[in-house]
Each structure stands twice: as structure tokens, then as C-alpha cells.
PDB file of C-alpha atoms in Angstrom:
ATOM      1  CA  MET A  23      46.831 279.301 198.526  1.00 36.00           C
ATOM      2  CA  SER A  24      44.076 281.129 196.743  1.00 40.00           C
ATOM      3  CA  ASP A  25      44.956 280.190 193.167  1.00 45.00           C
ATOM      4  CA  ARG A  26      44.072 276.558 192.486  1.00 44.00           C
ATOM      5  CA  ASP A  27      46.385 276.498 189.474  1.00 49.00           C
ATOM      6  CA  SER A  28      49.383 277.166 191.690  1.00 57.00           C
ATOM      7  CA  PHE A  29      49.418 274.103 193.947  1.00 69.00           C
ATOM      8  CA  PRO A  30      53.053 273.314 194.779  1.00 72.00           C
ATOM      9  CA  GLN A  31      54.820 270.507 192.988  1.00 75.00           C
ATOM     10  CA  ASP A  32      57.900 270.173 195.247  1.00 81.00           C
ATOM     11  CA  VAL A  33      58.615 269.899 198.960  1.00 84.00           C
ATOM     12  CA  ASP A  34      60.066 273.404 199.375  1.00 84.00           C
ATOM     13  CA  ALA A  35      56.999 275.018 197.812  1.00 84.00           C
ATOM     14  CA  TRP A  36      54.702 272.888 200.003  1.00 84.00           C
ATOM     15  CA  ARG A  37      56.617 273.954 203.115  1.00 84.00           C
ATOM     16  CA  GLU A  38      56.158 277.596 202.124  1.00 86.00           C
ATOM     17  CA  ALA A  39      52.457 277.062 201.400  1.00 83.00           C
ATOM     18  CA  ALA A  40      51.985 275.499 204.863  1.00 84.00           C
ATOM     19  CA  ALA A  41      52.521 278.837 206.619  1.00 87.00           C
ATOM     20  CA  GLY A  42      49.486 279.693 208.739  1.00 89.00           C
ATOM     21  CA  THR A  43      47.774 276.350 208.085  1.00 90.00           C
ATOM     22  CA  LEU A  44      47.026 273.264 210.166  1.00 93.00           C
ATOM     23  CA  LEU A  45      50.331 271.809 208.951  1.00 93.00           C
ATOM     24  CA  GLU A  46      52.180 274.628 210.687  1.00 92.00           C
ATOM     25  CA  ARG A  47      50.045 274.398 213.845  1.00 95.00           C
ATOM     26  CA  THR A  48      50.678 270.656 214.215  1.00 97.00           C
ATOM     27  CA  GLY A  49      54.366 270.968 213.324  1.00 96.00           C
ATOM     28  CA  ILE A  50      54.159 268.682 210.295  1.00 97.00           C
ATOM     29  CA  ASP A  51      57.511 268.797 208.501  1.00 95.00           C
ATOM     30  CA  LEU A  52      57.294 267.580 204.910  1.00 95.00           C
ATOM     31  CA  VAL A  53      60.457 265.775 203.865  1.00 95.00           C
ATOM     32  CA  GLU A  54      59.572 264.319 200.469  1.00 95.00           C
ATOM     33  CA  VAL A  55      56.736 264.934 198.023  1.00 94.00           C
ATOM     34  CA  SER A  56      55.964 263.196 194.727  1.00 95.00           C
ATOM     35  CA  ALA A  57      52.997 261.685 192.913  1.00 96.00           C
ATOM     36  CA  ASP A  58      54.177 258.278 194.141  1.00 97.00           C
ATOM     37  CA  GLY A  59      53.974 259.330 197.790  1.00 97.00           C
ATOM     38  CA  ALA A  60      55.167 261.647 200.522  1.00 97.00           C
ATOM     39  CA  ARG A  61      57.071 261.585 203.823  1.00 97.00           C
ATOM     40  CA  ALA A  62      56.810 263.837 206.870  1.00 98.00           C
ATOM     41  CA  SER A  63      57.359 263.989 210.616  1.00 98.00           C
ATOM     42  CA  MET A  64      55.243 265.534 213.363  1.00 98.00           C
ATOM     43  CA  PRO A  65      56.088 266.154 217.034  1.00 98.00           C
ATOM     44  CA  VAL A  66      53.948 264.492 219.675  1.00 98.00           C
ATOM     45  CA  ALA A  67      54.270 267.547 221.956  1.00 98.00           C
ATOM     46  CA  GLY A  68      51.416 269.934 221.284  1.00 97.00           C
ATOM     47  CA  ASN A  69      49.398 267.214 219.538  1.00 98.00           C
ATOM     48  CA  THR A  70      48.214 265.199 222.524  1.00 98.00           C
ATOM     49  CA  GLN A  71      44.849 264.513 224.095  1.00 97.00           C
ATOM     50  CA  PRO A  72      44.258 265.166 227.827  1.00 96.00           C
ATOM     51  CA  ALA A  73      45.671 261.764 228.868  1.00 95.00           C
ATOM     52  CA  GLY A  74      49.019 262.729 227.339  1.00 97.00           C
ATOM     53  CA  LEU A  75      48.847 260.423 224.312  1.00 98.00           C
ATOM     54  CA  LEU A  76      49.184 261.529 220.709  1.00 98.00           C
ATOM     55  CA  HIS A  77      45.675 262.562 219.651  1.00 98.00           C
ATOM     56  CA  GLY A  78      44.109 260.300 217.047  1.00 98.00           C
ATOM     57  CA  GLY A  79      42.954 263.370 215.162  1.00 98.00           C
ATOM     58  CA  ALA A  80      46.543 264.588 214.924  1.00 98.00           C
ATOM     59  CA  THR A  81      47.577 261.210 213.531  1.00 98.00           C
ATOM     60  CA  ALA A  82      44.720 261.445 211.021  1.00 98.00           C
ATOM     61  CA  THR A  83      45.862 264.963 210.119  1.00 98.00           C
ATOM     62  CA  LEU A  84      49.354 263.684 209.352  1.00 98.00           C
ATOM     63  CA  ALA A  85      47.962 260.809 207.273  1.00 98.00           C
ATOM     64  CA  GLU A  86      45.537 262.983 205.298  1.00 97.00           C
ATOM     65  CA  THR A  87      48.223 265.594 204.704  1.00 97.00           C
ATOM     66  CA  LEU A  88      50.611 263.043 203.238  1.00 97.00           C
ATOM     67  CA  GLY A  89      48.040 261.442 200.961  1.00 98.00           C
ATOM     68  CA  SER A  90      46.542 264.762 199.888  1.00 96.00           C
ATOM     69  CA  VAL A  91      49.873 266.357 199.052  1.00 95.00           C
ATOM     70  CA  ALA A  92      50.919 263.358 196.960  1.00 97.00           C
ATOM     71  CA  ALA A  93      47.519 263.268 195.237  1.00 97.00           C
ATOM     72  CA  GLN A  94      47.782 266.971 194.409  1.00 95.00           C
ATOM     73  CA  VAL A  95      51.215 266.475 192.860  1.00 95.00           C
ATOM     74  CA  HIS A  96      49.726 263.579 190.866  1.00 96.00           C
ATOM     75  CA  ALA A  97      46.804 265.779 189.759  1.00 95.00           C
ATOM     76  CA  GLY A  98      49.163 268.450 188.440  1.00 93.00           C
ATOM     77  CA  PRO A  99      48.568 272.052 187.408  1.00 92.00           C
ATOM     78  CA  GLY A 100      44.992 273.046 186.627  1.00 92.00           C
ATOM     79  CA  ARG A 101      43.582 270.175 188.676  1.00 95.00           C
ATOM     80  CA  ALA A 102      42.782 269.716 192.368  1.00 94.00           C
ATOM     81  CA  ALA A 103      42.778 266.644 194.588  1.00 96.00           C
ATOM     82  CA  VAL A 104      40.188 266.561 197.364  1.00 96.00           C
ATOM     83  CA  GLY A 105      39.901 263.869 200.002  1.00 96.00           C
ATOM     84  CA  THR A 106      36.733 261.785 199.868  1.00 97.00           C
ATOM     85  CA  GLU A 107      37.510 259.036 202.374  1.00 98.00           C
ATOM     86  CA  LEU A 108      40.011 258.615 205.178  1.00 98.00           C
ATOM     87  CA  SER A 109      40.328 255.481 207.286  1.00 98.00           C
ATOM     88  CA  VAL A 110      42.768 255.271 210.188  1.00 98.00           C
ATOM     89  CA  THR A 111      43.523 252.317 212.440  1.00 98.00           C
ATOM     90  CA  HIS A 112      45.428 253.236 215.611  1.00 98.00           C
ATOM     91  CA  HIS A 113      47.803 250.507 216.825  1.00 98.00           C
ATOM     92  CA  ARG A 114      49.687 252.016 219.775  1.00 98.00           C
ATOM     93  CA  GLY A 115      49.899 255.142 221.848  1.00 97.00           C
ATOM     94  CA  VAL A 116      52.797 257.582 221.789  1.00 98.00           C
ATOM     95  CA  ARG A 117      53.630 260.047 224.582  1.00 98.00           C
ATOM     96  CA  SER A 118      56.840 261.736 223.407  1.00 98.00           C
ATOM     97  CA  GLY A 119      59.195 262.262 220.512  1.00 98.00           C
ATOM     98  CA  SER A 120      57.899 262.406 216.984  1.00 98.00           C
ATOM     99  CA  VAL A 121      55.878 260.300 214.614  1.00 98.00           C
ATOM    100  CA  HIS A 122      56.889 259.746 211.014  1.00 98.00           C
ATOM    101  CA  GLY A 123      54.536 259.081 208.134  1.00 98.00           C
ATOM    102  CA  VAL A 124      55.045 257.599 204.699  1.00 98.00           C
ATOM    103  CA  ALA A 125      52.335 257.665 202.042  1.00 98.00           C
ATOM    104  CA  THR A 126      52.577 255.201 199.164  1.00 98.00           C
ATOM    105  CA  ALA A 127      50.430 255.338 196.039  1.00 98.00           C
ATOM    106  CA  VAL A 128      48.001 252.452 195.622  1.00 98.00           C
ATOM    107  CA  HIS A 129      46.169 253.904 192.607  1.00 98.00           C
ATOM    108  CA  ARG A 130      46.842 257.014 190.526  1.00 98.00           C
ATOM    109  CA  GLY A 131      44.088 257.430 187.976  1.00 97.00           C
ATOM    110  CA  ARG A 132      42.594 260.255 185.960  1.00 96.00           C
ATOM    111  CA  SER A 133      39.736 260.901 188.397  1.00 97.00           C
ATOM    112  CA  THR A 134      40.827 259.249 191.655  1.00 98.00           C
ATOM    113  CA  ALA A 135      44.003 258.636 193.607  1.00 98.00           C
ATOM    114  CA  CYS A 136      44.443 256.352 196.628  1.00 98.00           C
ATOM    115  CA  TYR A 137      47.321 256.234 199.114  1.00 98.00           C
ATOM    116  CA  GLU A 138      48.264 253.957 202.007  1.00 98.00           C
ATOM    117  CA  ILE A 139      49.927 255.752 204.888  1.00 98.00           C
ATOM    118  CA  GLU A 140      52.073 254.173 207.592  1.00 98.00           C
ATOM    119  CA  VAL A 141      52.789 256.158 210.762  1.00 98.00           C
ATOM    120  CA  VAL A 142      55.598 254.991 213.054  1.00 98.00           C
ATOM    121  CA  ASP A 143      57.231 256.286 216.248  1.00 98.00           C
ATOM    122  CA  ASP A 144      60.894 257.193 216.697  1.00 98.00           C
ATOM    123  CA  ASP A 145      61.725 253.512 217.261  1.00 98.00           C
ATOM    124  CA  GLY A 146      60.041 252.447 214.017  1.00 98.00           C
ATOM    125  CA  ARG A 147      57.049 250.845 215.765  1.00 98.00           C
ATOM    126  CA  ARG A 148      53.815 251.205 213.831  1.00 98.00           C
ATOM    127  CA  VAL A 149      51.490 253.729 215.470  1.00 98.00           C
ATOM    128  CA  ALA A 150      48.772 253.791 212.814  1.00 98.00           C
ATOM    129  CA  SER A 151      47.800 252.566 209.361  1.00 98.00           C
ATOM    130  CA  ALA A 152      45.662 254.727 207.117  1.00 98.00           C
ATOM    131  CA  ARG A 153      44.176 254.858 203.635  1.00 98.00           C
ATOM    132  CA  LEU A 154      43.124 258.036 201.833  1.00 98.00           C
ATOM    133  CA  THR A 155      41.096 258.272 198.636  1.00 98.00           C
ATOM    134  CA  CYS A 156      41.021 261.548 196.726  1.00 98.00           C
ATOM    135  CA  LEU A 157      38.877 262.746 193.875  1.00 98.00           C
ATOM    136  CA  VAL A 158      40.904 264.487 191.161  1.00 97.00           C
ATOM    137  CA  LEU A 159      39.007 267.435 189.673  1.00 96.00           C
ATOM    138  CA  ASP A 160      39.581 269.884 186.847  1.00 94.00           C
ATOM    139  CA  THR A 161      39.688 273.422 188.253  1.00 88.00           C
TER     140      THR A 161
END
């Protein structure tokens, strides 16, 4: 998106905006988007490291995507949310299937927004825990 005033506010618009981006390359499928949080899934296939496990960077990409999308919806038109800190703790490896992430708002303020993100495997076992802080800017 080249126009900062046109950040999507719903899941269908975000899916359309993802064309040609890292979201598309990693196969992230946004399911729900709101200022309170976001949900998405991502396939393990194509997102692994040489040992065949889900790459930690791919997990971080899913987490940052979820928090950033929710923060941008919180920011609203004419404002932009930019990540300032991402922390990810990896709990278990995954070799197949998909991972599913849920971002939940911790703080939604005028100038910052913070989200906790839980990533689980197809069996609901926690793969990673993350926290993303975003700065909310006027554009």
C-alpha cells in the first residue's frame, strides 16, 4: 500500500493488501482482524529451517503480523502503527501442518499499542509466546 491513509480496517481488505508481500510468501492467512486483536494461520511447509523445523523467523513473522495488523486497525485512518519491539519465546518445534496465532490487546493507547501473541500447532500445543509493542504515529 502506498497511501498511508488507506490502511485496511477489515480482514478482506488486509487479505487483498497482502498480495506480493511477506504475508503472501509465508502463506499467512488472516482470519480475524480488529483493534482488540487478530487471528491467522500459516503453513509449516515452505517456512522451515534446514533441519526441517518451523523457522523461528517465520514464527516471529506471524506474531509481528498479527500484532501489527491489530495495532493498525486500532490506530485508524490517518495514523500508522509501527513495531518498536518484538519478543518471541519458542517452546516447541513443529515439522508439519500449520501454526495458528492469536493476538490479544494488552494496551491500546493514543501513542502506543501492545499485543500478546500465542502461536499453537494443529493440536493446540503452544509453539511460541510473543509480545509486540507498536508506536502509533500521525501520518
